Coordinates of C-alpha atoms in Angstrom, one line a residue:
X1 CA -178.2 2.4 12.1
X2 CA -180.0 -0.4 10.3
X3 CA -179.9 -3.9 11.7
X4 CA -179.0 -6.7 9.5
X5 CA -180.7 -10.1 9.9
X6 CA -178.7 -13.2 10.3
X7 CA -177.1 -14.5 7.1
X8 CA -177.1 -11.1 5.4
X9 CA -173.4 -10.5 6.3
X10 CA -172.1 -13.9 5.3
X11 CA -174.2 -15.8 2.8
X12 CA -174.1 -19.6 2.7
X13 CA -174.4 -19.6 -1.1
X14 CA -170.8 -18.4 -1.4
X15 CA -169.6 -21.7 0.0
X16 CA -171.7 -24.0 -2.2
X17 CA -172.3 -27.5 -0.8
X18 CA -170.1 -26.7 2.3
X19 CA -172.4 -23.7 3.1
X20 CA -175.5 -25.8 2.7
X21 CA -174.1 -28.5 5.0
X22 CA -173.0 -26.0 7.6
X23 CA -176.4 -24.3 7.5
X24 CA -178.1 -27.7 8.0
X25 CA -175.9 -28.5 11.0
X26 CA -176.5 -25.2 12.6
X27 CA -180.3 -25.2 12.1
X28 CA -181.2 -28.9 12.4
X29 CA -178.6 -29.9 15.0
X30 CA -178.0 -26.8 16.9
X31 CA -177.9 -28.5 20.3
X32 CA -175.5 -31.1 19.1
X33 CA -173.2 -28.5 17.7
X34 CA -173.2 -26.6 21.0
X35 CA -172.3 -29.8 22.8
X36 CA -169.3 -30.3 20.5
X37 CA -168.3 -26.6 20.2
X38 CA -168.2 -25.8 24.0
X39 CA -165.8 -28.7 25.0
X40 CA -163.6 -28.1 21.9
X41 CA -163.2 -24.4 22.7
X42 CA -162.5 -25.2 26.4
X43 CA -159.7 -27.5 25.4
X44 CA -158.2 -24.9 23.1
X45 CA -158.2 -22.3 25.8
X46 CA -156.6 -24.8 28.2
X47 CA -153.9 -25.5 25.6
X48 CA -153.3 -21.8 25.3
X49 CA -152.8 -21.5 29.0
X50 CA -150.3 -24.3 28.9
X51 CA -148.6 -22.5 26.0
X52 CA -148.2 -19.4 28.1
X53 CA -146.6 -21.4 30.9
X54 CA -144.2 -23.2 28.4
X55 CA -143.3 -19.9 26.7
X56 CA -142.4 -18.5 30.1
X57 CA -140.3 -21.7 30.9
X58 CA -138.5 -21.4 27.6
X59 CA -137.8 -17.7 28.2
X60 CA -139.6 -16.4 25.1
X61 CA -140.4 -12.7 24.8
X62 CA -144.0 -11.5 25.3
X63 CA -144.7 -10.8 21.6
X64 CA -143.5 -14.3 20.7
X65 CA -145.7 -15.7 23.5
X66 CA -148.8 -13.8 22.1
X67 CA -148.1 -15.3 18.6
X68 CA -147.7 -18.8 20.1
X69 CA -151.0 -18.4 22.0
X70 CA -152.8 -17.2 18.9
X71 CA -151.5 -20.1 16.8
X72 CA -152.4 -22.7 19.5
X73 CA -156.0 -21.2 19.8
X74 CA -156.4 -21.9 16.1
X75 CA -154.4 -25.1 15.5
X76 CA -154.5 -26.7 18.9
X77 CA -152.4 -29.6 20.2
X78 CA -150.6 -30.0 16.8
X79 CA -148.9 -26.7 17.4
X80 CA -148.4 -27.1 21.1
X81 CA -146.1 -30.1 20.6
X82 CA -143.4 -27.8 19.2
X83 CA -143.3 -26.0 22.6
X84 CA -143.3 -29.3 24.6
X85 CA -140.5 -31.1 22.6
X86 CA -137.9 -28.3 22.7
X87 CA -138.4 -28.3 26.5
X88 CA -137.3 -32.0 26.5
X89 CA -134.4 -31.2 24.2
X90 CA -133.3 -28.3 26.5
X91 CA -133.4 -30.6 29.5
X92 CA -131.5 -33.4 27.7
X93 CA -128.8 -30.8 26.7
X94 CA -128.5 -29.6 30.2
X95 CA -128.1 -33.2 31.5
X96 CA -125.4 -33.9 28.8
X97 CA -123.6 -30.7 29.7
X98 CA -123.5 -31.5 33.4
X99 CA -122.1 -35.0 32.7
X100 CA -119.2 -33.5 30.7

């Protein structure tokens, strides 16, 4: 089995200026990128845990929950809001039904 060096699997040249910029960030500002990357990933994982809780609260099936978690790991809070707001709507509907 031959070992490939870094950059041989995915070459920066294919991305043009974006590839050059990302290479520069990763090599010249590696510590800064780790300081940014670690908290961002931690926040996304926490959002995914909240998504699992909200999916359980809404009674969604396990396959649907897995899809929501995958989406929230990629998109983040912008996707999580769709799980939070329907919960409010369900609660408001329940209050309205009880009053009638």
